[in-house]
């Protein structure tokens, strides 16, 4: 059903214009059918003040992906605003005003925002522009056709008079919203397509931007939690005598009442571990208090296992067929002796990963009878509200969330567990405001992680060495949905007549609670690009030529749950990257090139890596990335997402994983769970296809999952070593 | 508890805190200057970098007591209105993504450039490699440090 929402304006208190796109529920009796319509309910969206300031009310989550800047550019473009006068506000939650539907609302993830809001934001900006023009026309006693908007002014074509937006805003708010929205011709774009620095930078570089961790409210206390070191373990007993003696420590109590309260929906895990809270008048005292706790855990069954045990178990599951989750052609083609001459087989593993958001998880909460006020950075503050309602029976009107940009979300900040923890602590501490902080050690040892993925591949070649069948079994610990949205359509653009995809869920046996990561669940699945390389090698074909052969015919592909994606675009972006990296150029001994290409959602990316193995050391020397993300709104921000994603993937490649021994995470901080550093960062070059797409597509997650197969393929080219897991065992490169 | 006297950004302050409390937490929670960030607490990430008598120091690994006779400068005190060449270069090159590590990056770079006004590419990398960035902005950090060094000349 196509929900139509009607753009409205009103006069702000103090003058000026407020442009609103209310939800349809609030708009049951539209008084005028001839009102501009759009798809998204974005509620109070845009304020234009009498001084000319344009304030964009941004309710998605800004976590470094640059979405607030890109969305602001879209509105500012159609509005014909002076970019310097556009500011971004992060309003508090209000679930009645800002409803969560596909096109609007809070939740931020899956690289979707720009796809769903492009149209709505253009219409909103254009509508405001038209009303400003109407207001000016009225003042000049002329018609709108005789006016145009430019750089924060409405200009009279005939007289060359001009009035700035601020002076017009209040009158504009009272004009009738036109039913016909006049969008700009893209060739007239002044902002969209030009590189712009992120709007928040001035506050970032002066230290004035507030993140959730920076909040301080009057009377605030601090809390840290000692969480069970083993997933699904229980707290047996604790002794707080020594902790309570520490100066500053106020209260110690258990979190058992909120532990293990996972919601019904399987893809929303935020299982809170049992533990003990220390509340104090400083973070340092709380931490010292926690160190002084005597804790006895009932570790539970997971304490019997190491991560290696789980890996073995998953490998065992890989060996048998389940019912296919999706297939094209013949589901049993691999066994068809009439056609199959040779088969290949390989197992790949992508282990659990940490998110390692630079801003440690935190939430400040001030509970009251029947309600709670919270301060945090969250990718889904709507879930914070609904979870608090569910767990504490707070009423929705009495839950207020103050939203902040975060120091990294990457999927981890989608889950509302830290809000549940903080609200509980505040209530138990006597309805006082409490800032609950996860230390980096907590973050690394007692956290959710990227799911574990074992990918089992088989390929069958016929007598002509043509790729006849592809079999893939994914065994993983978190089901955001199996890979193929439609069982009859392929998730790869390669023209393989028979493709079968099996799936097995091992969530019940996980040693770490699994969750969405950057790329959601994509990273393990992109190992398919390594297996394609293995097939190419077996038929002695160049990896690029082999892929081009399989892409002939431009088959449509259905990645994730997105619309059909044309195979021609996959070929185009791969060709771009191949050209820019001079694929096939002569490489020095010990060096090699490797490629990986895949659509992600409605975008597509090709990564070509170059590596050098010399003096017992592996170096990634260069990465070239071709990108098709449709219309590029902010080339600078988009490029940042691509290169940042490469660094993300390389971190997993070199240092990733989440080793567990006797149920406990082994790594405690960054000296063990390492992140890539500047000295290990390769040269990166980003190229966008010359797209005639009118719409922008997602960008935040498309490069990271391809960095790994590209480098693994390059390592093979350089050394002949085929590596099928991460993190790399660097001793492989010592001779 | 003890009274610790600190000189932060030219302002003298006194706080009654545990003398073993890391300088980072006194700066953030007592002086109210939250531009200096907590990332790891063990000097692995550099988000907490401040200047102590002009040198870059990881404030998570220094007690407030030890800093009490020294001149402390935080990101808030690096310039009056964000006009330090590094801050301008960060804006020009569109360096930050989430921005959380960037105070530490800038403070590290500022101390480095004040000692090495004409650095090579390798020297910049060596100086900055102690600062982690999860968003992966390293390539642009390097470019901006280089640009700021040029601008200062």
Short mmCIF file of C-alpha atoms in Angstrom, two decimals, chain A residues 99-458:
data_model
loop_
_atom_site.label_atom_id
_atom_site.label_comp_id
_atom_site.label_asym_id
_atom_site.label_seq_id
_atom_site.Cartn_x
_atom_site.Cartn_y
_atom_site.Cartn_z
CA UNK A 99 6.81 7.53 12.97
CA UNK A 100 9.02 4.67 11.94
CA UNK A 101 8.13 3.61 8.44
CA UNK A 102 10.32 2.52 5.58
CA UNK A 103 10.74 6.04 4.22
CA UNK A 104 10.99 7.95 7.43
CA UNK A 105 11.62 7.37 11.08
CA UNK A 106 14.68 6.78 13.16
CA UNK A 107 16.31 3.54 12.48
CA UNK A 108 19.55 3.80 10.64
CA UNK A 109 21.27 0.85 9.07
CA UNK A 110 21.70 -1.25 5.97
CA UNK A 111 22.92 1.74 3.94
CA UNK A 112 19.28 2.60 3.25
CA UNK A 113 18.71 6.15 4.35
CA UNK A 114 19.64 7.96 1.18
CA UNK A 115 17.67 5.52 -0.97
CA UNK A 116 14.45 6.03 0.91
CA UNK A 117 14.72 9.73 1.60
CA UNK A 118 16.08 11.10 -1.67
CA UNK A 119 12.66 11.71 -3.13
CA UNK A 120 11.01 13.02 0.02
CA UNK A 121 13.81 15.42 0.86
CA UNK A 122 13.87 16.84 -2.66
CA UNK A 123 10.14 17.45 -2.51
CA UNK A 124 10.42 19.01 0.92
CA UNK A 125 13.19 21.37 -0.17
CA UNK A 126 11.37 22.26 -3.37
CA UNK A 127 8.12 22.86 -1.51
CA UNK A 128 9.79 25.26 0.90
CA UNK A 129 11.42 27.01 -2.03
CA UNK A 130 8.10 27.40 -3.81
CA UNK A 131 6.49 28.87 -0.74
CA UNK A 132 9.29 31.37 -0.29
CA UNK A 133 8.85 32.35 -3.92
CA UNK A 134 5.11 32.66 -3.46
CA UNK A 135 5.70 34.92 -0.47
CA UNK A 136 8.08 37.14 -2.42
CA UNK A 137 5.72 37.28 -5.36
CA UNK A 138 2.97 38.39 -3.06
CA UNK A 139 5.16 41.12 -1.59
CA UNK A 140 6.17 42.34 -5.04
CA UNK A 141 2.64 42.01 -6.31
CA UNK A 142 3.78 39.80 -9.13
CA UNK A 143 3.53 36.12 -10.05
CA UNK A 144 5.79 33.25 -8.95
CA UNK A 145 6.77 32.71 -12.57
CA UNK A 146 8.52 36.08 -12.45
CA UNK A 147 10.66 34.98 -9.53
CA UNK A 148 13.35 32.44 -8.88
CA UNK A 149 15.39 31.33 -5.88
CA UNK A 150 19.15 31.40 -5.68
CA UNK A 151 21.67 31.31 -2.84
CA UNK A 152 19.22 32.05 -0.03
CA UNK A 153 17.42 34.81 -1.93
CA UNK A 154 14.30 35.05 -4.01
CA UNK A 155 15.00 37.24 -7.01
CA UNK A 156 12.56 39.20 -9.14
CA UNK A 157 13.41 38.50 -12.76
CA UNK A 158 11.95 41.79 -13.98
CA UNK A 159 13.23 44.23 -11.41
CA UNK A 160 16.27 42.29 -10.12
CA UNK A 161 15.10 43.03 -6.59
CA UNK A 162 15.82 40.33 -4.11
CA UNK A 163 14.68 39.33 -0.63
CA UNK A 164 16.51 36.85 1.56
CA UNK A 165 14.86 33.69 2.87
CA UNK A 166 14.86 34.87 6.46
CA UNK A 167 12.79 37.94 5.65
CA UNK A 168 10.32 35.80 3.73
CA UNK A 169 10.05 32.82 6.06
CA UNK A 170 7.15 33.88 8.25
CA UNK A 171 4.99 34.95 5.31
CA UNK A 172 5.99 31.84 3.37
CA UNK A 173 4.74 29.65 6.21
CA UNK A 174 1.26 31.02 5.65
CA UNK A 175 1.15 30.44 1.92
CA UNK A 176 -0.76 27.50 0.50
CA UNK A 177 1.42 24.48 -0.13
CA UNK A 178 1.41 23.91 -3.84
CA UNK A 179 0.24 20.51 -5.01
CA UNK A 180 2.67 20.59 -7.89
CA UNK A 181 6.24 20.26 -6.74
CA UNK A 182 8.74 21.72 -9.20
CA UNK A 183 11.93 19.75 -8.73
CA UNK A 184 15.18 21.05 -10.12
CA UNK A 185 16.60 19.62 -13.29
CA UNK A 186 19.66 17.64 -12.16
CA UNK A 187 21.85 19.50 -14.61
CA UNK A 188 21.16 22.62 -12.56
CA UNK A 189 22.44 21.09 -9.34
CA UNK A 190 24.83 23.39 -7.48
CA UNK A 191 25.49 21.31 -4.37
CA UNK A 192 24.65 17.70 -5.20
CA UNK A 193 27.58 16.06 -6.86
CA UNK A 194 30.11 18.53 -5.43
CA UNK A 195 32.42 17.48 -2.61
CA UNK A 196 31.42 19.01 0.69
CA UNK A 197 33.08 18.72 4.08
CA UNK A 198 30.88 17.21 6.77
CA UNK A 199 28.76 19.74 8.60
CA UNK A 200 29.86 18.63 12.07
CA UNK A 201 33.58 19.09 11.48
CA UNK A 202 33.97 22.54 13.09
CA UNK A 203 32.64 21.15 16.37
CA UNK A 204 34.61 17.93 16.01
CA UNK A 205 37.99 19.61 15.59
CA UNK A 206 37.47 21.94 18.54
CA UNK A 207 36.23 19.25 20.88
CA UNK A 208 32.85 20.88 21.31
CA UNK A 209 30.71 18.17 19.66
CA UNK A 210 28.99 16.20 22.39
CA UNK A 211 28.77 12.46 22.15
CA UNK A 212 26.67 10.34 24.50
CA UNK A 213 29.74 9.65 26.62
CA UNK A 214 30.25 13.39 27.18
CA UNK A 215 26.91 14.08 28.80
CA UNK A 216 26.70 15.46 32.30
CA UNK A 217 23.42 16.22 34.04
CA UNK A 218 22.95 17.67 37.51
CA UNK A 219 23.24 15.09 40.30
CA UNK A 220 24.59 12.48 37.92
CA UNK A 221 26.33 9.38 39.24
CA UNK A 222 28.44 6.87 37.31
CA UNK A 223 28.10 3.14 36.92
CA UNK A 224 30.05 0.23 35.55
CA UNK A 225 28.84 -3.34 35.41
CA UNK A 226 30.77 -6.55 36.05
CA UNK A 227 29.18 -8.80 33.46
CA UNK A 228 29.44 -12.57 33.37
CA UNK A 229 32.59 -13.44 31.40
CA UNK A 230 30.87 -16.41 29.75
CA UNK A 231 27.87 -15.96 27.46
CA UNK A 232 24.74 -17.44 29.06
CA UNK A 233 26.54 -17.89 32.38
CA UNK A 234 24.90 -16.85 35.62
CA UNK A 235 25.85 -14.93 38.72
CA UNK A 236 26.10 -17.33 41.63
CA UNK A 237 27.03 -14.86 44.37
CA UNK A 238 28.87 -11.65 45.04
CA UNK A 239 30.47 -9.89 47.97
CA UNK A 240 30.45 -6.10 47.91
CA UNK A 241 32.02 -5.40 51.31
CA UNK A 242 35.37 -4.28 49.96
CA UNK A 243 33.78 -2.39 47.08
CA UNK A 244 31.50 -0.39 49.37
CA UNK A 245 34.49 0.71 51.42
CA UNK A 246 35.98 2.55 48.46
CA UNK A 247 35.49 6.29 48.64
CA UNK A 248 32.84 7.41 46.21
CA UNK A 249 31.08 4.07 45.80
CA UNK A 250 27.39 4.48 46.60
CA UNK A 251 25.57 1.29 45.74
CA UNK A 252 26.17 -2.23 44.53
CA UNK A 253 23.44 -4.52 43.17
CA UNK A 254 22.82 -7.22 40.62
CA UNK A 255 21.43 -6.86 37.07
CA UNK A 256 19.78 -10.28 37.20
CA UNK A 257 16.25 -8.88 36.76
CA UNK A 258 17.10 -7.56 33.28
CA UNK A 259 19.42 -10.34 32.11
CA UNK A 260 18.50 -12.78 29.37
CA UNK A 261 15.47 -10.80 28.23
CA UNK A 262 15.85 -11.20 24.51
CA UNK A 263 12.89 -10.06 22.45
CA UNK A 264 10.91 -12.48 20.35
CA UNK A 265 12.09 -11.27 16.98
CA UNK A 266 15.11 -13.44 16.23
CA UNK A 267 17.10 -10.77 14.52
CA UNK A 268 17.02 -8.35 17.41
CA UNK A 269 19.40 -9.90 19.90
CA UNK A 270 20.56 -7.85 22.79
CA UNK A 271 20.83 -10.45 25.44
CA UNK A 272 22.03 -8.72 28.56
CA UNK A 273 24.47 -10.75 30.64
CA UNK A 274 23.95 -11.25 34.34
CA UNK A 275 26.21 -9.11 36.43
CA UNK A 276 26.80 -6.71 39.29
CA UNK A 277 26.56 -2.93 39.10
CA UNK A 278 28.73 -0.49 41.01
CA UNK A 279 27.32 3.04 41.27
CA UNK A 280 29.72 5.77 42.39
CA UNK A 281 30.28 9.53 42.27
CA UNK A 282 32.99 9.16 39.62
CA UNK A 283 33.81 6.74 36.86
CA UNK A 284 37.13 6.04 38.51
CA UNK A 285 35.59 5.16 41.86
CA UNK A 286 33.02 2.93 40.13
CA UNK A 287 35.81 1.11 38.33
CA UNK A 288 37.86 0.72 41.49
CA UNK A 289 34.75 -0.54 43.23
CA UNK A 290 34.18 -3.10 40.56
CA UNK A 291 37.75 -4.31 40.80
CA UNK A 292 37.13 -4.89 44.51
CA UNK A 293 34.05 -7.04 44.02
CA UNK A 294 34.27 -10.72 44.88
CA UNK A 295 32.28 -12.48 42.15
CA UNK A 296 31.34 -16.11 41.82
CA UNK A 297 29.95 -17.16 38.47
CA UNK A 298 28.10 -20.24 37.41
CA UNK A 299 29.80 -20.27 34.03
CA UNK A 300 27.35 -22.65 32.43
CA UNK A 301 27.82 -24.94 29.49
CA UNK A 302 29.74 -22.49 27.27
CA UNK A 303 32.70 -22.60 29.67
CA UNK A 304 33.47 -26.06 28.30
CA UNK A 305 34.18 -24.73 24.83
CA UNK A 306 36.79 -22.81 22.94
CA UNK A 307 36.24 -20.97 19.69
CA UNK A 308 38.17 -23.76 17.96
CA UNK A 309 35.57 -26.25 19.18
CA UNK A 310 32.82 -24.20 17.64
CA UNK A 311 34.72 -23.89 14.39
CA UNK A 312 35.03 -27.69 14.26
CA UNK A 313 31.34 -28.14 14.96
CA UNK A 314 30.40 -25.75 12.16
CA UNK A 315 32.72 -27.57 9.76
CA UNK A 316 30.97 -30.84 10.61
CA UNK A 317 27.61 -29.28 9.84
CA UNK A 318 28.96 -28.11 6.53
CA UNK A 319 29.35 -31.63 5.29
CA UNK A 320 25.74 -32.53 4.85
CA UNK A 321 22.95 -31.22 2.74
CA UNK A 322 19.91 -29.58 4.18
CA UNK A 323 16.89 -28.55 2.15
CA UNK A 324 17.90 -25.80 -0.23
CA UNK A 325 16.97 -22.32 0.89
CA UNK A 326 17.21 -21.10 -2.68
CA UNK A 327 18.21 -22.45 -6.02
CA UNK A 328 18.25 -21.69 -9.70
CA UNK A 329 18.00 -24.48 -12.23
CA UNK A 330 18.42 -27.95 -10.82
CA UNK A 331 18.84 -28.13 -7.04
CA UNK A 332 20.75 -31.38 -7.41
CA UNK A 333 22.86 -30.41 -10.39
CA UNK A 334 26.08 -31.18 -8.51
CA UNK A 335 25.14 -34.86 -8.61
CA UNK A 336 24.16 -34.90 -12.27
CA UNK A 337 26.71 -37.24 -13.80
CA UNK A 338 25.43 -36.52 -17.27
CA UNK A 339 27.02 -33.06 -17.08
CA UNK A 340 29.47 -32.97 -14.21
CA UNK A 341 33.03 -33.87 -15.14
CA UNK A 342 35.08 -32.19 -12.39
CA UNK A 343 34.16 -30.83 -8.99
CA UNK A 344 35.91 -28.42 -6.68
CA UNK A 345 35.35 -27.95 -3.03
CA UNK A 346 36.50 -25.44 -0.43
CA UNK A 347 35.62 -24.33 3.09
CA UNK A 348 35.94 -20.75 4.22
CA UNK A 349 35.53 -19.29 7.69
CA UNK A 350 34.70 -15.78 8.81
CA UNK A 351 34.87 -15.85 12.61
CA UNK A 352 33.16 -13.64 15.15
CA UNK A 353 34.36 -10.03 15.13
CA UNK A 354 34.13 -7.12 17.51
CA UNK A 355 32.65 -3.80 16.47
CA UNK A 356 35.23 -1.81 18.46
CA UNK A 357 33.36 1.47 18.14
CA UNK A 358 35.83 4.12 19.21
CA UNK A 359 33.28 5.64 21.58
CA UNK A 360 32.72 2.89 24.13
CA UNK A 361 29.11 1.90 24.66
CA UNK A 362 27.33 4.07 27.17
CA UNK A 363 23.96 5.46 28.18
CA UNK A 364 22.89 8.05 30.71
CA UNK A 365 19.46 7.49 32.19
CA UNK A 366 17.24 9.21 34.71
CA UNK A 367 14.34 7.01 35.65
CA UNK A 368 11.21 8.24 37.32
CA UNK A 369 7.91 6.64 38.28
CA UNK A 370 6.59 5.21 35.04
CA UNK A 371 9.16 6.89 32.83
CA UNK A 372 12.76 7.58 31.93
CA UNK A 373 14.89 10.28 30.34
CA UNK A 374 17.91 9.03 28.42
CA UNK A 375 20.94 10.42 26.64
CA UNK A 376 22.81 8.29 24.13
CA UNK A 377 23.86 7.75 20.55
CA UNK A 378 21.65 5.09 19.04
CA UNK A 379 20.98 3.79 15.56
CA UNK A 380 17.43 2.98 16.63
CA UNK A 381 16.12 5.20 19.44
CA UNK A 382 12.66 3.92 18.52
CA UNK A 383 13.80 0.51 19.78
CA UNK A 384 15.08 2.13 22.96
CA UNK A 385 11.58 3.44 23.58
CA UNK A 386 9.77 0.22 22.75
CA UNK A 387 12.19 -1.91 24.77
CA UNK A 388 11.87 0.30 27.83
CA UNK A 389 8.11 0.04 27.50
CA UNK A 390 8.34 -3.73 27.27
CA UNK A 391 10.85 -4.32 30.05
CA UNK A 392 9.83 -1.68 32.58
CA UNK A 393 6.23 -0.99 31.54
CA UNK A 394 7.05 2.69 31.20
CA UNK A 395 4.47 4.58 29.17
CA UNK A 396 5.65 5.85 25.82
CA UNK A 397 4.90 9.51 26.60
CA UNK A 398 7.09 9.30 29.70
CA UNK A 399 10.15 8.05 27.82
CA UNK A 400 12.31 10.78 26.37
CA UNK A 401 15.50 10.04 24.46
CA UNK A 402 18.02 12.79 23.75
CA UNK A 403 19.86 11.72 20.61
CA UNK A 404 23.52 12.31 19.87
CA UNK A 405 25.85 11.53 16.99
CA UNK A 406 28.03 8.63 18.05
CA UNK A 407 31.69 7.70 17.89
CA UNK A 408 30.84 4.79 15.60
CA UNK A 409 27.76 2.59 15.32
CA UNK A 410 28.62 -0.12 12.78
CA UNK A 411 25.55 -2.07 13.74
CA UNK A 412 26.36 -2.35 17.44
CA UNK A 413 24.48 0.80 18.36
CA UNK A 414 21.34 -0.58 16.71
CA UNK A 415 20.63 -2.65 19.83
CA UNK A 416 19.00 -1.02 22.87
CA UNK A 417 20.67 -3.10 25.58
CA UNK A 418 22.77 -0.28 27.03
CA UNK A 419 19.58 1.77 27.47
CA UNK A 420 17.90 -1.07 29.34
CA UNK A 421 20.97 -1.43 31.56
CA UNK A 422 21.15 2.31 32.29
CA UNK A 423 17.43 2.70 32.97
CA UNK A 424 17.52 -0.24 35.36
CA UNK A 425 20.52 1.15 37.20
CA UNK A 426 18.94 4.59 37.53
CA UNK A 427 15.78 3.10 38.94
CA UNK A 428 17.57 0.79 41.37
CA UNK A 429 19.84 3.60 42.51
CA UNK A 430 16.76 5.54 43.57
CA UNK A 431 15.64 7.24 40.37
CA UNK A 432 18.83 9.28 40.15
CA UNK A 433 20.55 10.12 36.87
CA UNK A 434 23.34 7.63 36.17
CA UNK A 435 25.86 7.45 33.35
CA UNK A 436 26.61 3.81 32.61
CA UNK A 437 29.88 3.23 30.78
CA UNK A 438 31.32 0.09 29.18
CA UNK A 439 35.08 0.11 29.58
CA UNK A 440 37.10 -1.01 26.57
CA UNK A 441 37.70 -4.29 28.42
CA UNK A 442 33.94 -4.77 28.79
CA UNK A 443 33.53 -3.94 25.11
CA UNK A 444 36.01 -6.61 24.08
CA UNK A 445 35.18 -9.38 26.52
CA UNK A 446 31.44 -9.32 27.27
CA UNK A 447 29.86 -8.00 24.11
CA UNK A 448 27.86 -8.91 21.05
CA UNK A 449 29.96 -9.75 18.01
CA UNK A 450 29.63 -10.20 14.29
CA UNK A 451 28.11 -13.58 13.62
CA UNK A 452 30.26 -16.62 12.89
CA UNK A 453 30.07 -17.80 9.29
CA UNK A 454 31.29 -21.05 7.76
CA UNK A 455 30.92 -21.01 3.99
CA UNK A 456 31.09 -24.36 2.26
CA UNK A 457 31.49 -24.17 -1.51
CA UNK A 458 31.35 -26.68 -4.31
#
